[in-house]
Amino acid sequence: MGRIYRVGYAGALNGSLKLQGAKNSVLKLMAATVLAEGTHRIGNVPLISDVDVMREILHAIGAESSWTGPHELEITVPSADRLSPYPPVELVGRIRASIVLAGPLLAVTGRARLAAPGGDDFGTRPIDIHEDALQRLGASFEYLDDYLEVKAPRLEGAGLVFEFPSHTATDNAIMAAVLARGTTVIENAAREPEVVDLAAALASMGARIEGAGTSRIVIEGVDRLSPMDHDVVGDRVVAATYLTALGMAGGRLALEGIDTSIMEILIRKLGACGVSVKPVAGGLVAEAGPRPRAADIQTLPYPGVATDYKPMLVAMLSRAEGVSVVSENLFSGRFRYLDELRRLGADLISEGHHVVVRGVPRLVGGRVQAYDIRAGAALVVGALGAENETVITGVEHIERGYDGLVENLAALGADISVEEE
Ligand code: EPU
């Protein structure tokens, strides 16, 4: 028994959608609320299961949240002495983003307990950059059986140089540094738009942060912060999912709630594939012909093409005219969805971190399994270009980060439904 998506062939997509807020921002904003006692408001919150898990984690440490509008959360955080630094290991193990609680919990309680991080199924995901950053700010780590204990009686600003511009390590270091004594400088910081969104929310709480969106971020510690009132930035990975779905099926799509400047290189690549994307006030409009064209693509840290777009791009390119080479430069194991796409008739050869995609005119349907969130989204994109019915299992992975994917695609004319099996 479980939920499945059933997808049939319906041809071109047409219509308009309002885009959800970003999963990879909202989870950090929710963690950041721990930094200030009082009631926070977060708007444009997506209805996704990772948000539910983060609410449970916050509840377990003493912060209560409630929905005050269809996409609006209020989170009430008690004084630091009434916050527990020990979220249940089972809960934090369920979402990778829970690691970003380490920074804020250390900053306000001086302690944190973290599960060996969970999340997606695509290779080793070390946390050494987080650990190094927090240690330089004064924390000590102890590895116990199934969790880590982190302590820092008082955090002190420091100079940090990241070996790699890790997205969540940048979030964590910023949140640890905002209440630390003195100045913290992060060199080789991640530049993702969600880091910029977090910095903007923290600035609205009274934090002093400069340089978010560049690779050098400077944080001046302050004594206290006040609650945030912030709307989550649009989800560029979900936008990419709808755009690749359009590339796969053809048609015309208007998307509201995204600033195209945060996905420029993707838009350029999509243009090369025959999916034209134009900015309009508050969003974009996109058009695609009946079949995409091949293009070579490599994933890189922002502003490069995000690793999160890649599974959907491979799915789209699998029915492109021509041969594409897609290279992964971030996650070693992010290739498991390839076997599932092959089941749908995609002609894919993988070698090291490259995939050669030989486009076929149309995929065929089949029964496939989503192993992680973006792999699942890629199967939905693949199924839209398949001539008979596709059944996708493991959709709970997709629902970790997609708000209303099935309803939205159906509204655009896709033949897709969700069922209990
Ligand atoms: N890395 C290390 N050590 C660390 C941290 C990262 O070696 O301590 C390596 C990773 O193994 C990887 C690379 O650095 O090779 C990039 O990892 P990064 O830390 O930037 O990724 P992340 O912060 O764990 C976030 C998103 C991911 C997204 C990546 C890249 C969240 C919760 N997750 O992960 O999102 O793929 O950045 O942009 O923000 C998703 O939404 O599907 C997703 C997986």
PDB file of N, CA and C in Angstrom, residues 114-200:
ATOM      1  N   LEU A 114      22.657  16.555  17.247  1.00  0.00           N
ATOM      2  CA  LEU A 114      22.233  16.328  15.869  1.00  0.00           C
ATOM      3  C   LEU A 114      22.324  14.870  15.507  1.00  0.00           C
ATOM      4  N   ALA A 115      21.378  14.424  14.679  1.00  0.00           N
ATOM      5  CA  ALA A 115      21.463  13.063  14.154  1.00  0.00           C
ATOM      6  C   ALA A 115      22.550  13.050  13.102  1.00  0.00           C
ATOM      7  N   ALA A 116      23.135  11.894  12.882  1.00  0.00           N
ATOM      8  CA  ALA A 116      23.955  11.750  11.689  1.00  0.00           C
ATOM      9  C   ALA A 116      22.997  12.095  10.562  1.00  0.00           C
ATOM     10  N   PRO A 117      23.287  13.148   9.762  1.00  0.00           N
ATOM     11  CA  PRO A 117      22.254  13.736   8.912  1.00  0.00           C
ATOM     12  C   PRO A 117      21.609  12.769   7.929  1.00  0.00           C
ATOM     13  N   GLY A 118      20.296  12.952   7.702  1.00  0.00           N
ATOM     14  CA  GLY A 118      19.545  12.123   6.758  1.00  0.00           C
ATOM     15  C   GLY A 118      19.350  12.882   5.465  1.00  0.00           C
ATOM     16  N   GLY A 119      18.275  12.581   4.735  1.00  0.00           N
ATOM     17  CA  GLY A 119      17.992  13.307   3.507  1.00  0.00           C
ATOM     18  C   GLY A 119      17.938  12.396   2.321  1.00  0.00           C
ATOM     19  N   ASP A 120      18.649  12.745   1.258  1.00  0.00           N
ATOM     20  CA  ASP A 120      18.458  12.071  -0.013  1.00  0.00           C
ATOM     21  C   ASP A 120      19.390  10.890  -0.190  1.00  0.00           C
ATOM     22  N   ASP A 121      19.078  10.193  -1.258  1.00  0.00           N
ATOM     23  CA  ASP A 121      19.733   8.938  -1.520  1.00  0.00           C
ATOM     24  C   ASP A 121      20.708   9.102  -2.679  1.00  0.00           C
ATOM     25  N   PHE A 122      21.672  10.025  -2.547  1.00  0.00           N
ATOM     26  CA  PHE A 122      22.580  10.136  -3.678  1.00  0.00           C
ATOM     27  C   PHE A 122      24.040  10.310  -3.280  1.00  0.00           C
ATOM     28  N   GLY A 123      24.547   9.307  -2.571  1.00  0.00           N
ATOM     29  CA  GLY A 123      25.982   9.310  -2.292  1.00  0.00           C
ATOM     30  C   GLY A 123      26.296   9.887  -0.924  1.00  0.00           C
ATOM     31  N   THR A 124      27.572   9.873  -0.585  1.00  0.00           N
ATOM     32  CA  THR A 124      28.016  10.362   0.716  1.00  0.00           C
ATOM     33  C   THR A 124      27.778  11.854   0.832  1.00  0.00           C
ATOM     34  N   ARG A 125      27.305  12.259   1.978  1.00  0.00           N
ATOM     35  CA  ARG A 125      27.124  13.699   2.190  1.00  0.00           C
ATOM     36  C   ARG A 125      27.790  14.064   3.504  1.00  0.00           C
ATOM     37  N   PRO A 126      29.100  14.335   3.430  1.00  0.00           N
ATOM     38  CA  PRO A 126      29.838  14.633   4.651  1.00  0.00           C
ATOM     39  C   PRO A 126      29.409  15.963   5.269  1.00  0.00           C
ATOM     40  N   ILE A 127      29.786  16.194   6.558  1.00  0.00           N
ATOM     41  CA  ILE A 127      29.449  17.465   7.192  1.00  0.00           C
ATOM     42  C   ILE A 127      30.699  18.177   7.722  1.00  0.00           C
ATOM     43  N   ASP A 128      31.853  17.795   7.146  1.00  0.00           N
ATOM     44  CA  ASP A 128      33.103  18.359   7.665  1.00  0.00           C
ATOM     45  C   ASP A 128      33.178  19.883   7.538  1.00  0.00           C
ATOM     46  N   ILE A 129      32.547  20.471   6.532  1.00  0.00           N
ATOM     47  CA  ILE A 129      32.633  21.926   6.364  1.00  0.00           C
ATOM     48  C   ILE A 129      31.816  22.627   7.469  1.00  0.00           C
ATOM     49  N   HIS A 130      30.656  22.037   7.800  1.00  0.00           N
ATOM     50  CA  HIS A 130      29.861  22.554   8.931  1.00  0.00           C
ATOM     51  C   HIS A 130      30.689  22.479  10.213  1.00  0.00           C
ATOM     52  N   GLU A 131      31.284  21.310  10.403  1.00  0.00           N
ATOM     53  CA  GLU A 131      32.002  21.051  11.640  1.00  0.00           C
ATOM     54  C   GLU A 131      33.181  22.012  11.793  1.00  0.00           C
ATOM     55  N   ASP A 132      33.923  22.168  10.707  1.00  0.00           N
ATOM     56  CA  ASP A 132      35.082  23.054  10.739  1.00  0.00           C
ATOM     57  C   ASP A 132      34.643  24.492  11.056  1.00  0.00           C
ATOM     58  N   ALA A 133      33.559  24.929  10.408  1.00  0.00           N
ATOM     59  CA  ALA A 133      33.089  26.309  10.613  1.00  0.00           C
ATOM     60  C   ALA A 133      32.671  26.518  12.068  1.00  0.00           C
ATOM     61  N   LEU A 134      31.865  25.592  12.594  1.00  0.00           N
ATOM     62  CA  LEU A 134      31.363  25.777  13.959  1.00  0.00           C
ATOM     63  C   LEU A 134      32.498  25.655  14.973  1.00  0.00           C
ATOM     64  N   GLN A 135      33.472  24.781  14.675  1.00  0.00           N
ATOM     65  CA  GLN A 135      34.623  24.663  15.585  1.00  0.00           C
ATOM     66  C   GLN A 135      35.410  25.973  15.623  1.00  0.00           C
ATOM     67  N   ARG A 136      35.605  26.578  14.456  1.00  0.00           N
ATOM     68  CA  ARG A 136      36.346  27.848  14.433  1.00  0.00           C
ATOM     69  C   ARG A 136      35.604  28.949  15.177  1.00  0.00           C
ATOM     70  N   LEU A 137      34.273  28.816  15.243  1.00  0.00           N
ATOM     71  CA  LEU A 137      33.494  29.798  16.002  1.00  0.00           C
ATOM     72  C   LEU A 137      33.454  29.436  17.493  1.00  0.00           C
ATOM     73  N   GLY A 138      34.104  28.333  17.868  1.00  0.00           N
ATOM     74  CA  GLY A 138      34.244  28.011  19.291  1.00  0.00           C
ATOM     75  C   GLY A 138      33.516  26.762  19.747  1.00  0.00           C
ATOM     76  N   ALA A 139      32.905  26.005  18.838  1.00  0.00           N
ATOM     77  CA  ALA A 139      32.150  24.819  19.256  1.00  0.00           C
ATOM     78  C   ALA A 139      33.039  23.583  19.304  1.00  0.00           C
ATOM     79  N   SER A 140      32.655  22.633  20.165  1.00  0.00           N
ATOM     80  CA  SER A 140      33.352  21.340  20.161  1.00  0.00           C
ATOM     81  C   SER A 140      32.354  20.251  19.782  1.00  0.00           C
ATOM     82  N   PHE A 141      32.810  19.237  19.067  1.00  0.00           N
ATOM     83  CA  PHE A 141      31.945  18.154  18.576  1.00  0.00           C
ATOM     84  C   PHE A 141      32.316  16.848  19.241  1.00  0.00           C
ATOM     85  N   GLU A 142      31.304  16.086  19.617  1.00  0.00           N
ATOM     86  CA  GLU A 142      31.566  14.740  20.099  1.00  0.00           C
ATOM     87  C   GLU A 142      30.656  13.779  19.337  1.00  0.00           C
ATOM     88  N   TYR A 143      31.254  12.783  18.710  1.00  0.00           N
ATOM     89  CA  TYR A 143      30.448  11.807  17.951  1.00  0.00           C
ATOM     90  C   TYR A 143      30.035  10.682  18.871  1.00  0.00           C
ATOM     91  N   LEU A 144      28.723  10.498  19.069  1.00  0.00           N
ATOM     92  CA  LEU A 144      28.230   9.396  19.874  1.00  0.00           C
ATOM     93  C   LEU A 144      27.618   8.374  18.912  1.00  0.00           C
ATOM     94  N   ASP A 145      26.919   7.346  19.441  1.00  0.00           N
ATOM     95  CA  ASP A 145      26.484   6.251  18.562  1.00  0.00           C
ATOM     96  C   ASP A 145      25.712   6.700  17.332  1.00  0.00           C
ATOM     97  N   ASP A 146      24.539   7.322  17.556  1.00  0.00           N
ATOM     98  CA  ASP A 146      23.771   7.693  16.368  1.00  0.00           C
ATOM     99  C   ASP A 146      23.511   9.196  16.307  1.00  0.00           C
ATOM    100  N   TYR A 147      24.270   9.958  17.046  1.00  0.00           N
ATOM    101  CA  TYR A 147      24.120  11.407  16.949  1.00  0.00           C
ATOM    102  C   TYR A 147      25.416  12.110  17.330  1.00  0.00           C
ATOM    103  N   LEU A 148      25.427  13.431  17.134  1.00  0.00           N
ATOM    104  CA  LEU A 148      26.589  14.199  17.561  1.00  0.00           C
ATOM    105  C   LEU A 148      26.153  15.234  18.573  1.00  0.00           C
ATOM    106  N   GLU A 149      27.015  15.456  19.511  1.00  0.00           N
ATOM    107  CA  GLU A 149      26.766  16.421  20.574  1.00  0.00           C
ATOM    108  C   GLU A 149      27.691  17.600  20.294  1.00  0.00           C
ATOM    109  N   VAL A 150      27.125  18.804  20.245  1.00  0.00           N
ATOM    110  CA  VAL A 150      27.939  19.989  19.952  1.00  0.00           C
ATOM    111  C   VAL A 150      27.775  20.964  21.107  1.00  0.00           C
ATOM    112  N   LYS A 151      28.885  21.565  21.528  1.00  0.00           N
ATOM    113  CA  LYS A 151      28.812  22.500  22.658  1.00  0.00           C
ATOM    114  C   LYS A 151      29.629  23.744  22.383  1.00  0.00           C
ATOM    115  N   ALA A 152      29.145  24.869  22.856  1.00  0.00           N
ATOM    116  CA  ALA A 152      29.908  26.123  22.763  1.00  0.00           C
ATOM    117  C   ALA A 152      29.343  27.076  23.798  1.00  0.00           C
ATOM    118  N   PRO A 153      30.004  27.215  24.934  1.00  0.00           N
ATOM    119  CA  PRO A 153      29.485  28.097  25.977  1.00  0.00           C
ATOM    120  C   PRO A 153      29.266  29.517  25.440  1.00  0.00           C
ATOM    121  N   ARG A 154      30.160  29.960  24.542  1.00  0.00           N
ATOM    122  CA  ARG A 154      30.000  31.288  23.949  1.00  0.00           C
ATOM    123  C   ARG A 154      30.659  31.261  22.563  1.00  0.00           C
ATOM    124  N   LEU A 155      29.937  31.650  21.534  1.00  0.00           N
ATOM    125  CA  LEU A 155      30.526  31.661  20.185  1.00  0.00           C
ATOM    126  C   LEU A 155      31.282  32.975  19.969  1.00  0.00           C
ATOM    127  N   GLU A 156      32.417  32.871  19.320  1.00  0.00           N
ATOM    128  CA  GLU A 156      33.248  34.056  19.024  1.00  0.00           C
ATOM    129  C   GLU A 156      33.412  34.164  17.518  1.00  0.00           C
ATOM    130  N   GLY A 157      33.295  35.379  16.966  1.00  0.00           N
ATOM    131  CA  GLY A 157      33.486  35.597  15.531  1.00  0.00           C
ATOM    132  C   GLY A 157      34.852  35.086  15.083  1.00  0.00           C
ATOM    133  N   ALA A 158      34.959  34.667  13.835  1.00  0.00           N
ATOM    134  CA  ALA A 158      36.228  34.107  13.336  1.00  0.00           C
ATOM    135  C   ALA A 158      36.288  34.264  11.821  1.00  0.00           C
ATOM    136  N   GLY A 159      37.471  34.049  11.268  1.00  0.00           N
ATOM    137  CA  GLY A 159      37.647  34.047   9.810  1.00  0.00           C
ATOM    138  C   GLY A 159      37.469  32.611   9.325  1.00  0.00           C
ATOM    139  N   LEU A 160      36.547  32.385   8.406  1.00  0.00           N
ATOM    140  CA  LEU A 160      36.294  31.032   7.895  1.00  0.00           C
ATOM    141  C   LEU A 160      36.606  31.003   6.406  1.00  0.00           C
ATOM    142  N   VAL A 161      37.301  29.967   5.984  1.00  0.00           N
ATOM    143  CA  VAL A 161      37.533  29.797   4.547  1.00  0.00           C
ATOM    144  C   VAL A 161      36.988  28.427   4.181  1.00  0.00           C
ATOM    145  N   PHE A 162      35.913  28.380   3.395  1.00  0.00           N
ATOM    146  CA  PHE A 162      35.307  27.098   3.043  1.00  0.00           C
ATOM    147  C   PHE A 162      36.098  26.427   1.930  1.00  0.00           C
ATOM    148  N   GLU A 163      36.298  25.124   2.113  1.00  0.00           N
ATOM    149  CA  GLU A 163      36.983  24.354   1.085  1.00  0.00           C
ATOM    150  C   GLU A 163      36.112  24.255  -0.174  1.00  0.00           C
ATOM    151  N   PHE A 164      34.799  24.292   0.037  1.00  0.00           N
ATOM    152  CA  PHE A 164      33.829  24.204  -1.066  1.00  0.00           C
ATOM    153  C   PHE A 164      32.657  25.106  -0.648  1.00  0.00           C
ATOM    154  N   PRO A 165      32.028  25.805  -1.590  1.00  0.00           N
ATOM    155  CA  PRO A 165      30.926  26.705  -1.190  1.00  0.00           C
ATOM    156  C   PRO A 165      29.653  25.944  -0.822  1.00  0.00           C
ATOM    157  N   SER A 166      29.711  25.218   0.290  1.00  0.00           N
ATOM    158  CA  SER A 166      28.561  24.408   0.727  1.00  0.00           C
ATOM    159  C   SER A 166      27.389  25.311   1.099  1.00  0.00           C
ATOM    160  N   HIS A 167      26.227  24.948   0.573  1.00  0.00           N
ATOM    161  CA  HIS A 167      25.019  25.742   0.767  1.00  0.00           C
ATOM    162  C   HIS A 167      24.583  25.735   2.245  1.00  0.00           C
ATOM    163  N   THR A 168      24.304  24.552   2.785  1.00  0.00           N
ATOM    164  CA  THR A 168      23.818  24.528   4.178  1.00  0.00           C
ATOM    165  C   THR A 168      24.907  24.888   5.181  1.00  0.00           C
ATOM    166  N   ALA A 169      26.188  24.636   4.861  1.00  0.00           N
ATOM    167  CA  ALA A 169      27.244  25.045   5.804  1.00  0.00           C
ATOM    168  C   ALA A 169      27.300  26.576   5.862  1.00  0.00           C
ATOM    169  N   THR A 170      27.040  27.233   4.725  1.00  0.00           N
ATOM    170  CA  THR A 170      26.995  28.702   4.729  1.00  0.00           C
ATOM    171  C   THR A 170      25.826  29.171   5.602  1.00  0.00           C
ATOM    172  N   ASP A 171      24.648  28.546   5.429  1.00  0.00           N
ATOM    173  CA  ASP A 171      23.484  28.896   6.259  1.00  0.00           C
ATOM    174  C   ASP A 171      23.818  28.738   7.745  1.00  0.00           C
ATOM    175  N   ASN A 172      24.424  27.604   8.063  1.00  0.00           N
ATOM    176  CA  ASN A 172      24.719  27.275   9.454  1.00  0.00           C
ATOM    177  C   ASN A 172      25.697  28.272  10.068  1.00  0.00           C
ATOM    178  N   ALA A 173      26.757  28.578   9.303  1.00  0.00           N
ATOM    179  CA  ALA A 173      27.780  29.502   9.820  1.00  0.00           C
ATOM    180  C   ALA A 173      27.176  30.892  10.026  1.00  0.00           C
ATOM    181  N   ILE A 174      26.334  31.324   9.082  1.00  0.00           N
ATOM    182  CA  ILE A 174      25.711  32.659   9.236  1.00  0.00           C
ATOM    183  C   ILE A 174      24.868  32.678  10.514  1.00  0.00           C
ATOM    184  N   MET A 175      24.051  31.617  10.701  1.00  0.00           N
ATOM    185  CA  MET A 175      23.141  31.619  11.864  1.00  0.00           C
ATOM    186  C   MET A 175      23.895  31.494  13.183  1.00  0.00           C
ATOM    187  N   ALA A 176      25.057  30.816  13.155  1.00  0.00           N
ATOM    188  CA  ALA A 176      25.857  30.747  14.381  1.00  0.00           C
ATOM    189  C   ALA A 176      26.494  32.104  14.651  1.00  0.00           C
ATOM    190  N   ALA A 177      26.864  32.828  13.586  1.00  0.00           N
ATOM    191  CA  ALA A 177      27.661  34.046  13.750  1.00  0.00           C
ATOM    192  C   ALA A 177      26.840  35.277  14.120  1.00  0.00           C
ATOM    193  N   VAL A 178      25.530  35.277  13.805  1.00  0.00           N
ATOM    194  CA  VAL A 178      24.765  36.517  14.011  1.00  0.00           C
ATOM    195  C   VAL A 178      24.719  36.961  15.475  1.00  0.00           C
ATOM    196  N   LEU A 179      24.815  35.979  16.413  1.00  0.00           N
ATOM    197  CA  LEU A 179      24.797  36.365  17.830  1.00  0.00           C
ATOM    198  C   LEU A 179      26.165  36.148  18.487  1.00  0.00           C
ATOM    199  N   ALA A 180      27.195  35.826  17.681  1.00  0.00           N
ATOM    200  CA  ALA A 180      28.534  35.588  18.260  1.00  0.00           C
ATOM    201  C   ALA A 180      29.176  36.924  18.623  1.00  0.00           C
ATOM    202  N   ARG A 181      30.186  36.854  19.492  1.00  0.00           N
ATOM    203  CA  ARG A 181      30.897  38.083  19.862  1.00  0.00           C
ATOM    204  C   ARG A 181      31.886  38.420  18.748  1.00  0.00           C
ATOM    205  N   GLY A 182      31.772  39.615  18.158  1.00  0.00           N
ATOM    206  CA  GLY A 182      32.758  40.037  17.153  1.00  0.00           C
ATOM    207  C   GLY A 182      32.340  39.736  15.722  1.00  0.00           C
ATOM    208  N   THR A 183      33.349  39.781  14.849  1.00  0.00           N
ATOM    209  CA  THR A 183      33.101  39.722  13.405  1.00  0.00           C
ATOM    210  C   THR A 183      33.451  38.346  12.844  1.00  0.00           C
ATOM    211  N   THR A 184      32.581  37.847  11.977  1.00  0.00           N
ATOM    212  CA  THR A 184      32.875  36.600  11.265  1.00  0.00           C
ATOM    213  C   THR A 184      32.948  36.916   9.782  1.00  0.00           C
ATOM    214  N   VAL A 185      33.965  36.372   9.126  1.00  0.00           N
ATOM    215  CA  VAL A 185      34.069  36.532   7.670  1.00  0.00           C
ATOM    216  C   VAL A 185      34.047  35.135   7.069  1.00  0.00           C
ATOM    217  N   ILE A 186      33.121  34.906   6.130  1.00  0.00           N
ATOM    218  CA  ILE A 186      33.086  33.601   5.439  1.00  0.00           C
ATOM    219  C   ILE A 186      33.609  33.815   4.024  1.00  0.00           C
ATOM    220  N   GLU A 187      34.727  33.177   3.717  1.00  0.00           N
ATOM    221  CA  GLU A 187      35.281  33.228   2.357  1.00  0.00           C
ATOM    222  C   GLU A 187      34.874  31.956   1.627  1.00  0.00           C
ATOM    223  N   ASN A 188      34.641  32.075   0.325  1.00  0.00           N
ATOM    224  CA  ASN A 188      34.147  30.967  -0.499  1.00  0.00           C
ATOM    225  C   ASN A 188      32.776  30.486  -0.005  1.00  0.00           C
ATOM    226  N   ALA A 189      31.960  31.465   0.372  1.00  0.00           N
ATOM    227  CA  ALA A 189      30.595  31.164   0.824  1.00  0.00           C
ATOM    228  C   ALA A 189      29.736  30.765  -0.378  1.00  0.00           C
ATOM    229  N   ALA A 190      28.676  29.989  -0.098  1.00  0.00           N
ATOM    230  CA  ALA A 190      27.712  29.672  -1.164  1.00  0.00           C
ATOM    231  C   ALA A 190      26.964  30.948  -1.537  1.00  0.00           C
ATOM    232  N   ARG A 191      26.605  31.069  -2.823  1.00  0.00           N
ATOM    233  CA  ARG A 191      25.955  32.296  -3.316  1.00  0.00           C
ATOM    234  C   ARG A 191      24.501  32.081  -3.694  1.00  0.00           C
ATOM    235  N   GLU A 192      23.954  30.938  -3.311  1.00  0.00           N
ATOM    236  CA  GLU A 192      22.589  30.589  -3.722  1.00  0.00           C
ATOM    237  C   GLU A 192      21.564  31.655  -3.296  1.00  0.00           C
ATOM    238  N   PRO A 193      20.518  31.846  -4.111  1.00  0.00           N
ATOM    239  CA  PRO A 193      19.466  32.806  -3.775  1.00  0.00           C
ATOM    240  C   PRO A 193      18.798  32.509  -2.418  1.00  0.00           C
ATOM    241  N   GLU A 194      18.813  31.231  -2.009  1.00  0.00           N
ATOM    242  CA  GLU A 194      18.187  30.894  -0.723  1.00  0.00           C
ATOM    243  C   GLU A 194      19.063  31.382   0.437  1.00  0.00           C
ATOM    244  N   VAL A 195      20.382  31.490   0.219  1.00  0.00           N
ATOM    245  CA  VAL A 195      21.271  32.067   1.241  1.00  0.00           C
ATOM    246  C   VAL A 195      20.958  33.569   1.354  1.00  0.00           C
ATOM    247  N   VAL A 196      20.732  34.196   0.206  1.00  0.00           N
ATOM    248  CA  VAL A 196      20.381  35.623   0.193  1.00  0.00           C
ATOM    249  C   VAL A 196      19.049  35.829   0.928  1.00  0.00           C
ATOM    250  N   ASP A 197      18.107  34.914   0.712  1.00  0.00           N
ATOM    251  CA  ASP A 197      16.800  35.019   1.369  1.00  0.00           C
ATOM    252  C   ASP A 197      16.948  34.897   2.891  1.00  0.00           C
ATOM    253  N   LEU A 198      17.771  33.946   3.316  1.00  0.00           N
ATOM    254  CA  LEU A 198      18.010  33.775   4.754  1.00  0.00           C
ATOM    255  C   LEU A 198      18.643  35.040   5.334  1.00  0.00           C
ATOM    256  N   ALA A 199      19.653  35.574   4.639  1.00  0.00           N
ATOM    257  CA  ALA A 199      20.335  36.774   5.145  1.00  0.00           C
ATOM    258  C   ALA A 199      19.353  37.943   5.235  1.00  0.00           C
ATOM    259  N   ALA A 200      18.442  38.041   4.259  1.00  0.00           N
ATOM    260  CA  ALA A 200      17.455  39.140   4.288  1.00  0.00           C
ATOM    261  C   ALA A 200      16.523  38.977   5.488  1.00  0.00           C
TER     262      ALA A 200
END
